[in-house]
Coordinates of C-alpha atoms in Angstrom, one line a residue:
Chain A
M292 CA 18.3 21.2 -37.4
I293 CA 14.7 21.2 -36.3
N294 CA 14.2 17.9 -38.0
T295 CA 17.0 16.2 -36.1
L296 CA 15.8 17.7 -32.8
E297 CA 12.4 16.4 -33.6
Q298 CA 13.8 13.0 -34.3
M299 CA 15.7 13.0 -31.1
F300 CA 12.6 13.9 -29.1
S301 CA 10.5 11.3 -31.0
K302 CA 13.0 8.7 -29.7
I303 CA 12.9 9.7 -26.1
V304 CA 9.5 10.9 -25.3
Y305 CA 7.6 7.6 -24.9
Y306 CA 9.0 6.2 -21.7
S307 CA 6.9 4.6 -19.1
P308 CA 8.8 4.4 -15.9
Y309 CA 11.3 1.4 -15.6
E310 CA 10.2 -0.3 -18.9
R311 CA 13.1 0.2 -21.3
P312 CA 16.9 0.1 -20.8
F313 CA 17.2 3.6 -22.2
Y314 CA 15.0 4.9 -19.3
F315 CA 17.5 3.6 -16.8
I316 CA 20.5 5.0 -18.7
L317 CA 18.9 8.4 -18.9
L318 CA 17.9 8.3 -15.2
G319 CA 21.4 7.1 -14.2
V320 CA 23.0 10.0 -15.9
A321 CA 20.4 12.6 -14.7
L322 CA 20.9 11.4 -11.1
I323 CA 24.7 12.0 -11.0
P324 CA 24.6 15.7 -9.9
L325 CA 22.0 14.9 -7.3
I326 CA 24.1 12.0 -6.0
I327 CA 27.3 14.1 -5.8
Q328 CA 25.6 16.7 -3.8
L329 CA 24.0 14.2 -1.5
L330 CA 27.4 12.7 -0.9
R331 CA 28.4 16.1 0.4
G332 CA 25.3 16.2 2.6
N333 CA 23.2 18.6 0.5
R334 CA 19.9 18.1 -1.1
M335 CA 19.6 20.1 -4.4
M336 CA 15.9 20.8 -4.3
W337 CA 15.8 22.9 -7.5
Y338 CA 17.6 20.1 -9.4
Q339 CA 15.3 17.4 -8.0
N340 CA 12.3 19.4 -9.1
I341 CA 13.7 19.8 -12.6
L342 CA 14.4 16.1 -12.6
T343 CA 10.9 15.3 -11.5
L344 CA 9.4 17.5 -14.2
T345 CA 11.7 16.0 -16.9
F346 CA 10.9 12.4 -16.0
L347 CA 7.2 13.1 -15.7
W348 CA 7.3 14.7 -19.1
L349 CA 9.1 11.6 -20.5
S350 CA 6.3 9.4 -19.2
F351 CA 3.3 11.7 -19.8
S352 CA 3.9 13.4 -23.1
G353 CA 3.9 12.5 -26.7
P354 CA 1.3 9.7 -27.2
N355 CA 0.5 10.0 -23.5
A356 CA -0.1 13.7 -23.5
R357 CA -3.8 13.2 -22.6
Q358 CA -2.7 11.4 -19.5
G359 CA -0.4 14.3 -18.7
I360 CA -3.3 16.7 -18.8
A361 CA -5.4 14.4 -16.6
L362 CA -2.5 14.2 -14.1
I363 CA -2.2 18.0 -13.9
L364 CA -6.0 18.3 -13.4
Y365 CA -5.9 15.6 -10.8
V366 CA -3.1 17.3 -8.8
L367 CA -4.9 20.6 -9.0
W368 CA -8.1 19.0 -7.7
Q369 CA -6.4 17.3 -4.8
T370 CA -4.3 20.3 -3.9
V371 CA -7.3 22.6 -3.7
L372 CA -9.3 20.0 -1.9
V373 CA -6.7 19.4 0.8
Y374 CA -6.2 23.2 1.1
A375 CA -9.9 23.8 1.6
Y376 CA -10.2 20.9 4.1
F377 CA -7.1 22.1 6.0
K378 CA -8.5 25.6 6.3
Y379 CA -11.9 24.2 7.5
R380 CA -10.3 21.9 10.0
Q381 CA -8.4 24.7 11.7
Q382 CA -11.8 26.2 12.6
R383 CA -14.1 23.2 13.0
N384 CA -14.2 19.4 12.9
K385 CA -17.6 18.0 11.7
S386 CA -17.7 14.4 10.7
S387 CA -19.9 15.1 7.8
V388 CA -17.5 17.5 6.2
F389 CA -14.7 15.0 6.8
Y390 CA -16.7 12.3 4.9
V391 CA -17.5 14.6 2.1
A392 CA -13.8 15.5 1.8
V393 CA -12.8 11.8 1.6
A394 CA -15.5 11.1 -0.9
L395 CA -14.3 14.1 -3.1
A396 CA -10.7 12.8 -2.9
I397 CA -11.8 9.3 -4.1
L398 CA -14.3 10.7 -6.7
P399 CA -11.9 10.8 -9.8
L400 CA -10.8 7.2 -9.2
F401 CA -14.4 6.1 -8.4
I402 CA -15.7 7.5 -11.7
L403 CA -12.8 5.9 -13.6
K404 CA -13.5 2.5 -12.1
L405 CA -17.3 2.7 -12.3
F406 CA -17.3 3.9 -15.9
P407 CA -16.3 0.8 -17.8
F408 CA -18.6 -1.2 -15.6
L409 CA -21.6 1.0 -16.3
A410 CA -20.7 1.2 -20.0
N411 CA -20.7 -2.6 -20.2
Q412 CA -23.9 -3.0 -18.4
T413 CA -26.0 -0.3 -19.9
M414 CA -24.7 0.1 -23.5
L415 CA -24.1 3.7 -22.4
L416 CA -21.4 4.3 -24.9
E417 CA -23.3 2.9 -27.8
H418 CA -26.0 5.5 -27.3
N419 CA -23.7 8.3 -26.2
P420 CA -20.3 7.9 -27.8
Q421 CA -19.4 11.5 -26.7
L422 CA -19.2 10.2 -23.1
R423 CA -16.0 8.5 -23.9
F424 CA -14.2 11.7 -23.1
I425 CA -14.9 11.2 -19.4
P426 CA -12.5 8.3 -18.7
M427 CA -10.0 9.9 -21.1
T428 CA -9.9 13.2 -19.3
I429 CA -9.7 11.6 -15.8
G430 CA -7.5 8.6 -16.2
F431 CA -3.7 8.4 -16.1
L432 CA -1.1 5.9 -15.1
G433 CA -0.8 5.9 -11.3
I434 CA -4.2 7.5 -10.4
S435 CA -4.9 4.5 -8.0
Y436 CA -1.7 5.1 -6.1
L437 CA -2.0 8.9 -6.0
T438 CA -5.5 8.4 -4.5
F439 CA -4.1 6.6 -1.5
K440 CA -1.7 9.5 -0.9
A441 CA -4.6 12.0 -1.2
V442 CA -7.0 10.2 1.1
Q443 CA -4.4 9.6 3.9
M444 CA -3.7 13.4 3.8
I445 CA -7.4 14.2 4.5
M446 CA -7.5 11.6 7.3
E447 CA -4.4 12.8 9.0
I448 CA -5.5 16.4 8.8
R449 CA -8.7 15.4 10.5
D450 CA -6.7 13.6 13.2
G451 CA -4.8 16.8 13.8
V452 CA -1.4 15.1 13.2
I453 CA -0.6 17.2 10.1
K454 CA -0.4 20.6 11.7
E455 CA 0.9 22.6 8.7
Y456 CA 0.0 22.4 5.1
S457 CA 2.6 23.3 2.5
V458 CA 1.2 23.2 -1.0
G459 CA 4.7 22.8 -2.5
R460 CA 5.6 19.9 -0.3
Y461 CA 2.3 18.2 -0.9
I462 CA 2.7 18.4 -4.6
Q463 CA 6.2 17.1 -4.3
F464 CA 4.8 14.2 -2.3
L465 CA 2.1 13.4 -4.9
L466 CA 4.4 13.7 -7.8
F467 CA 7.5 12.0 -6.4
F468 CA 8.4 10.4 -9.8
P469 CA 10.2 7.2 -8.7
T470 CA 6.9 5.8 -7.2
I471 CA 4.3 7.6 -9.3
S472 CA 3.1 4.7 -11.4
S473 CA 2.6 1.9 -8.9
G474 CA 3.8 2.9 -5.5
P475 CA 5.1 1.9 -2.9
I476 CA 2.6 4.1 -1.1
D477 CA 4.6 6.5 1.1
R478 CA 3.3 8.4 4.1
Y479 CA 3.2 12.2 4.0
R480 CA 4.8 12.8 7.4
R481 CA 7.6 10.3 6.6
F482 CA 8.2 11.8 3.2
E483 CA 8.2 15.3 4.5
K484 CA 10.8 14.4 7.1
D485 CA 13.1 13.1 4.4
L486 CA 12.5 16.1 2.2
L487 CA 13.4 18.6 4.9
H488 CA 16.3 16.6 6.4
P489 CA 18.7 15.1 3.9
P490 CA 20.5 12.0 5.1
S491 CA 24.0 12.5 6.7
K492 CA 26.9 11.6 4.5
E493 CA 27.5 8.3 6.3
T494 CA 23.8 7.3 6.0
Y495 CA 23.7 8.3 2.4
V496 CA 26.7 6.1 1.4
E497 CA 24.7 3.2 2.8
M498 CA 21.6 4.2 1.0
L499 CA 23.5 4.6 -2.2
S500 CA 24.9 1.1 -2.0
S501 CA 21.6 -0.6 -1.0
G502 CA 19.8 1.4 -3.6
L503 CA 22.1 0.2 -6.4
N504 CA 21.8 -3.4 -5.1
M505 CA 18.1 -3.1 -5.2
I506 CA 18.1 -1.8 -8.8
F507 CA 20.3 -4.7 -9.9
L508 CA 18.2 -7.2 -8.1
G509 CA 15.2 -5.6 -9.8
F510 CA 16.8 -6.2 -13.2
L511 CA 17.0 -9.9 -12.3
Y512 CA 13.5 -10.0 -11.0
K513 CA 11.6 -8.0 -13.6
F514 CA 13.5 -8.3 -16.8
I515 CA 14.9 -11.8 -16.5
L516 CA 12.7 -13.9 -14.2
G517 CA 9.4 -12.0 -14.6
N518 CA 9.9 -11.6 -18.3
L519 CA 10.7 -15.3 -18.8
L520 CA 7.7 -16.4 -16.8
G521 CA 5.3 -13.8 -18.2
T522 CA 6.1 -13.9 -21.9
Q523 CA 7.5 -17.5 -22.4
L524 CA 6.0 -19.8 -19.8
L525 CA 2.7 -18.3 -18.9
P526 CA 1.2 -18.3 -22.5
R527 CA 2.1 -22.0 -22.9
V528 CA 0.5 -23.2 -19.7
Q529 CA -2.5 -21.1 -20.4
D530 CA -2.8 -22.6 -23.8
F531 CA -2.5 -26.0 -22.4
A532 CA -5.3 -25.3 -19.9
L533 CA -7.5 -23.9 -22.6
Q534 CA -7.2 -27.0 -24.6
R535 CA -8.8 -28.8 -21.7
E536 CA -7.2 -32.1 -22.2
N537 CA -6.1 -32.1 -18.6
L538 CA -7.8 -29.1 -17.1
F539 CA -6.6 -29.7 -13.6
L540 CA -3.0 -29.9 -14.6
G541 CA -3.4 -26.9 -16.8
L542 CA -4.9 -24.8 -14.1
L543 CA -2.3 -25.9 -11.6
G544 CA 0.5 -24.9 -14.0
T545 CA -1.2 -21.5 -14.7
M546 CA -1.6 -21.0 -11.0
Y547 CA 2.1 -21.6 -10.2
V548 CA 3.5 -19.7 -13.1
Y549 CA 1.2 -16.7 -12.7
T550 CA 2.0 -16.5 -9.0
F551 CA 5.7 -16.4 -9.5
Y552 CA 5.3 -14.1 -12.5
L553 CA 3.2 -11.6 -10.5
F554 CA 5.8 -11.7 -7.7
F555 CA 8.9 -11.2 -9.8
D556 CA 7.3 -8.6 -12.0
F557 CA 5.8 -6.5 -9.2
A558 CA 8.6 -7.0 -6.7
G559 CA 11.1 -6.1 -9.4
Y560 CA 9.2 -2.9 -10.2
S561 CA 9.1 -2.1 -6.4
L562 CA 12.8 -2.7 -6.1
F563 CA 13.4 -0.1 -8.8
A564 CA 11.1 2.4 -7.2
V565 CA 12.6 2.0 -3.7
G566 CA 16.2 1.8 -5.1
V567 CA 15.8 5.0 -7.1
S568 CA 14.2 6.7 -4.1
K569 CA 17.3 5.7 -2.1
L570 CA 19.7 7.2 -4.7
M571 CA 17.7 10.4 -4.3
G572 CA 18.0 10.2 -0.5
Y573 CA 14.5 9.1 0.3
D574 CA 13.6 6.0 2.4
T575 CA 10.5 4.9 0.5
P576 CA 9.1 1.9 2.4
I577 CA 9.7 -1.5 0.9
N578 CA 6.8 -3.5 -0.6
F579 CA 7.9 -7.2 -0.4
N580 CA 9.6 -9.2 2.4
K581 CA 9.8 -12.9 1.4
P582 CA 6.0 -13.3 1.2
F583 CA 6.0 -16.9 0.2
L584 CA 7.7 -17.9 3.5
S585 CA 4.7 -16.8 5.5
H586 CA 3.2 -19.2 8.0
N587 CA -0.3 -17.9 7.6
I588 CA -2.4 -15.4 5.6
K589 CA -2.1 -12.7 8.2
E590 CA 1.6 -12.9 8.0
F591 CA 1.4 -13.0 4.3
W592 CA -0.3 -9.6 4.2
N593 CA 2.5 -8.2 6.3
R594 CA 5.0 -9.3 3.7
W595 CA 3.1 -8.9 0.3
H596 CA 2.5 -5.5 -1.2
M597 CA 3.2 -4.2 2.2
S598 CA 2.6 -0.5 1.6
L599 CA -0.8 -1.3 0.3
S600 CA -1.9 -3.6 3.1
F601 CA -0.5 -1.3 5.7
W602 CA -2.5 1.5 4.2
F603 CA -5.6 -0.5 4.4
R604 CA -4.8 -1.6 7.9
D605 CA -4.2 1.9 9.1
Y606 CA -6.8 3.9 7.2
V607 CA -9.6 1.5 6.7
Y608 CA -9.5 -1.5 9.1
M609 CA -8.2 0.3 12.3
R610 CA -10.3 3.4 11.9
L611 CA -13.4 1.4 11.2
M612 CA -12.7 -0.9 14.2
F613 CA -12.2 2.1 16.4
T614 CA -15.6 3.5 15.5
L615 CA -17.3 0.1 15.7
M616 CA -15.9 -0.7 19.1
K617 CA -16.2 2.7 20.7
K618 CA -19.9 2.8 19.7
K619 CA -20.2 -0.8 20.7
V620 CA -22.0 -1.6 17.4
F621 CA -21.2 -5.3 17.8
K622 CA -21.3 -7.1 21.1
S623 CA -18.6 -9.5 20.2
R624 CA -15.1 -8.4 19.3
V625 CA -14.7 -11.4 17.0
V626 CA -17.7 -10.4 15.0
A627 CA -16.6 -6.8 14.8
S628 CA -13.1 -7.8 13.6
N629 CA -14.5 -10.2 11.0
V630 CA -16.8 -7.4 9.7
G631 CA -13.8 -5.2 9.5
Y632 CA -11.8 -7.7 7.4
F633 CA -14.7 -8.1 4.9
V634 CA -15.0 -4.4 4.5
L635 CA -11.2 -4.0 4.0
F636 CA -10.9 -6.8 1.4
L637 CA -14.1 -5.8 -0.4
V638 CA -12.8 -2.2 -0.7
M639 CA -9.4 -3.7 -1.9
G640 CA -11.3 -5.8 -4.5
F641 CA -13.3 -2.8 -5.8
W642 CA -10.1 -0.8 -5.9
H643 CA -8.6 -3.4 -8.3
G644 CA -11.6 -3.1 -10.5
L645 CA -15.3 -3.7 -10.7
T646 CA -15.0 -7.2 -12.1
W647 CA -16.3 -10.4 -10.5
Y648 CA -12.9 -12.0 -10.1
Y649 CA -11.4 -9.0 -8.1
I650 CA -14.4 -9.1 -5.8
V651 CA -14.2 -12.8 -5.3
Y652 CA -10.5 -12.4 -4.7
G653 CA -11.3 -9.9 -1.9
L654 CA -14.0 -12.1 -0.4
Y655 CA -11.8 -15.2 -0.5
H656 CA -9.0 -13.4 1.4
A657 CA -11.4 -12.0 3.9
T658 CA -12.7 -15.5 4.5
L659 CA -9.2 -16.9 4.9
I660 CA -8.2 -14.2 7.4
C661 CA -11.4 -14.8 9.5
L662 CA -10.7 -18.6 9.5
T663 CA -7.0 -17.9 10.4
D664 CA -8.1 -15.8 13.4
A665 CA -10.5 -18.6 14.5
W666 CA -7.6 -21.1 14.2
I667 CA -5.3 -18.9 16.1
R668 CA -7.9 -18.6 18.9
F669 CA -8.3 -22.4 18.9
K670 CA -4.6 -22.9 19.0
R671 CA -4.2 -20.6 22.0
K672 CA -6.8 -22.7 24.0
H673 CA -5.3 -26.0 23.0
K674 CA -1.6 -25.2 23.1
K675 CA -0.7 -28.4 24.9
Q676 CA -2.5 -30.9 22.7
L677 CA -1.2 -29.4 19.4
P678 CA 2.2 -30.4 18.1
S679 CA 4.5 -27.6 17.0
N680 CA 7.7 -28.6 15.2
M681 CA 9.8 -28.2 12.1
W682 CA 7.2 -30.3 10.1
T683 CA 4.1 -28.4 11.2
K684 CA 5.9 -25.1 10.4
G685 CA 6.9 -26.4 7.0
L686 CA 3.4 -27.6 6.3
S687 CA 1.9 -24.2 7.3
I688 CA 4.2 -22.5 4.8
V689 CA 3.3 -24.8 2.0
L690 CA -0.4 -24.5 2.8
T691 CA -0.3 -20.7 3.0
F692 CA 1.6 -20.6 -0.3
H693 CA -1.1 -22.7 -2.0
A694 CA -4.0 -20.7 -0.5
V695 CA -2.3 -17.5 -1.8
A696 CA -1.4 -19.0 -5.2
F697 CA -5.1 -20.0 -5.7
S698 CA -6.2 -16.5 -4.9
F699 CA -3.9 -15.2 -7.6
L700 CA -5.3 -17.6 -10.1
I701 CA -8.7 -16.0 -9.3
F702 CA -7.1 -12.5 -9.5
S703 CA -5.4 -13.2 -12.8
G704 CA -8.8 -13.3 -14.6
F705 CA -7.8 -16.5 -16.4
L706 CA -10.8 -18.3 -14.9
D707 CA -12.9 -15.7 -16.7
T708 CA -11.2 -16.4 -20.0
L709 CA -11.6 -20.1 -19.4
L710 CA -15.3 -19.9 -18.6
K711 CA -15.9 -17.8 -21.7
T712 CA -14.4 -20.5 -23.9
I713 CA -16.7 -23.1 -22.3
F714 CA -20.0 -21.2 -22.4
Chain B
M596 CA -5.0 11.5 37.6
E597 CA -1.4 11.1 38.7
Q598 CA 1.3 9.6 36.5
K599 CA 1.4 6.5 38.8
D600 CA -2.4 6.0 38.4
V601 CA -2.1 6.3 34.6
Q602 CA 0.7 3.7 34.7
E603 CA -1.3 1.3 36.8
L604 CA -4.4 1.8 34.7
L605 CA -2.5 1.2 31.4
L606 CA -0.7 -1.9 32.8
T607 CA -4.1 -3.4 33.8
I608 CA -5.5 -2.7 30.4
L609 CA -2.5 -4.3 28.7
E610 CA -2.6 -7.3 31.1
E611 CA -6.2 -7.9 30.1
L612 CA -5.6 -7.4 26.4
T613 CA -2.6 -9.6 26.1
G614 CA -3.7 -12.2 28.7
T615 CA -0.3 -12.2 30.5
D616 CA 1.3 -10.4 33.4
E617 CA 4.6 -10.4 31.7
V618 CA 3.7 -6.9 30.5
R619 CA 4.0 -5.7 34.1
E620 CA 7.3 -7.4 34.7
D621 CA 9.1 -6.4 31.5
L622 CA 8.3 -2.9 30.6
D623 CA 10.6 -2.9 27.6
M624 CA 9.3 -6.0 25.8
N625 CA 8.2 -5.4 22.3
L626 CA 4.5 -6.2 22.3
F627 CA 4.2 -6.5 18.5
E628 CA 7.3 -8.7 18.0
E629 CA 6.1 -11.0 20.8
G630 CA 2.8 -11.4 19.0
L631 CA 0.9 -10.0 22.1
L632 CA -0.6 -7.0 20.2
D633 CA -1.9 -6.9 16.6
S634 CA -4.0 -4.3 14.8
L635 CA -7.2 -5.5 16.6
G636 CA -5.4 -5.4 19.9
T637 CA -4.1 -2.0 19.2
V638 CA -7.6 -0.7 18.4
Q639 CA -8.9 -2.2 21.7
L640 CA -6.0 -0.5 23.5
L641 CA -6.9 2.9 22.0
V642 CA -10.6 2.4 22.8
E643 CA -9.7 1.6 26.4
I644 CA -7.3 4.5 26.7
D645 CA -10.1 6.7 25.3
G646 CA -12.7 5.4 27.8
Q647 CA -10.6 4.9 30.9
C648 CA -7.9 7.6 30.7
G649 CA -9.9 10.2 28.9
V650 CA -7.2 10.6 26.2
T651 CA -8.2 10.3 22.6
V652 CA -5.3 8.9 20.6
P653 CA -6.1 9.3 16.9
V654 CA -5.4 6.1 14.9
S655 CA -2.9 7.9 12.7
E656 CA -1.0 9.1 15.8
F657 CA -0.3 5.5 16.6
N658 CA 3.0 4.3 15.1
R659 CA 4.1 0.8 15.9
E660 CA 7.7 1.9 16.7
E661 CA 6.7 4.7 19.0
W662 CA 4.2 2.5 20.9
A663 CA 6.1 -0.8 20.9
T664 CA 6.6 -1.4 24.6
P665 CA 4.6 -0.9 27.8
R666 CA 7.0 1.8 28.8
K667 CA 6.6 3.7 25.6
I668 CA 2.9 3.4 25.7
I669 CA 2.8 4.9 29.2
E670 CA 5.2 7.7 28.2
Q671 CA 3.0 8.5 25.1
V672 CA -0.2 8.6 27.1
V673 CA 1.3 10.7 29.9
A674 CA 2.7 13.1 27.4
M675 CA -0.7 13.4 25.6
K676 CA -2.5 13.9 28.9
S677 CA -0.5 16.9 29.9

């Protein structure tokens, strides 16, 4: 009896979110009671909490148990931190305390990102192998995304727009399992509104159908297109490029295939995350809106990994610009704005990882955006002399796509692999 | 400052920021969809509101939907002032 139970558990415990068909079957069945209640206009909070714990357990137990412990420690850290800052903010509002609170919220992720870099540079681990426990105790799948949720909380408490702190709701926000591994990054006030006010029956019927549509479109994106591109086509074009018979063609092929692979894989995942949220009666924001039809880079960032770029827009760029402009640090608005873009994209690069190609990817996008802004200003002044028709619009879409695809070639790290085979 | 003055002040700020007097004529036009305001424009608007109207609007209070038109902007600032 115990043996069969053990066998049963050993079959189900190792599921990363949205990876295997069995995860979807399990999730589908487990969601039924919740869906039935939502169709009657009720949100079964207790059931949702059990569901959350169950699915987190599925993803963070067994071989991933270490990550599970790291997740628990992380949530504890953030909950206490936000609690302490909230209590402080009700009495006072010093900038220095705010900056320390933000730094403490980022600290676990910062250590995790810095550690492999330091270890590589200084042979730290060779001399002190016991230090390996540091990344192992801190890291878990999704820590980058939870950090965005934690930091926005501190910032909105500072701004005084979060007037009440409910530990329970904050934990539910952090641990909302459909989006835990890779977003989309929700906003606390938006999430809390959904949590407290379940959708009306009519609205929920629409959410249910669009959620199911999204999940099936996600299957097409991630498991068919993304899988074909990523496991079949990508290794072939990469091999071709590495042989260096026709390096240009090889790199071009890698660039196109990787770009579409990245899109279908990540957009597919995001469709699952948003679709499952909808089945649970939550309007998690979407992440992709036909990004490859953008006319310029600015528009691209409003359509690609949207919850991330909006987060950076609202919590990094706009806040920084507000301070810079209010204190008149730069005389020219253009200079201030360009500095803001470089800060934003460098932070985004570092967030991806402390590797040269992520940093170059960030700098490249910052440069493109500054150039785009300059071009838009030029266009405004010379409106009459410049043609604007179907052809120029088509051309701008093609150009934007290629500028973006090239950035993903940098991002993919393939150039690093290639360079290492040459030198 | 009376509500009328706030309105006049905000419309002047918007006029300067967007470079068009359409904002005065059509109070319900969507400034973001028309491409008249972007994130930089928004920040400039908030800095001007802070300096000229004496109302500090935190960046996280700013929500594109709730601040989309000249009328909505006026309403928000008037509400925050009182």
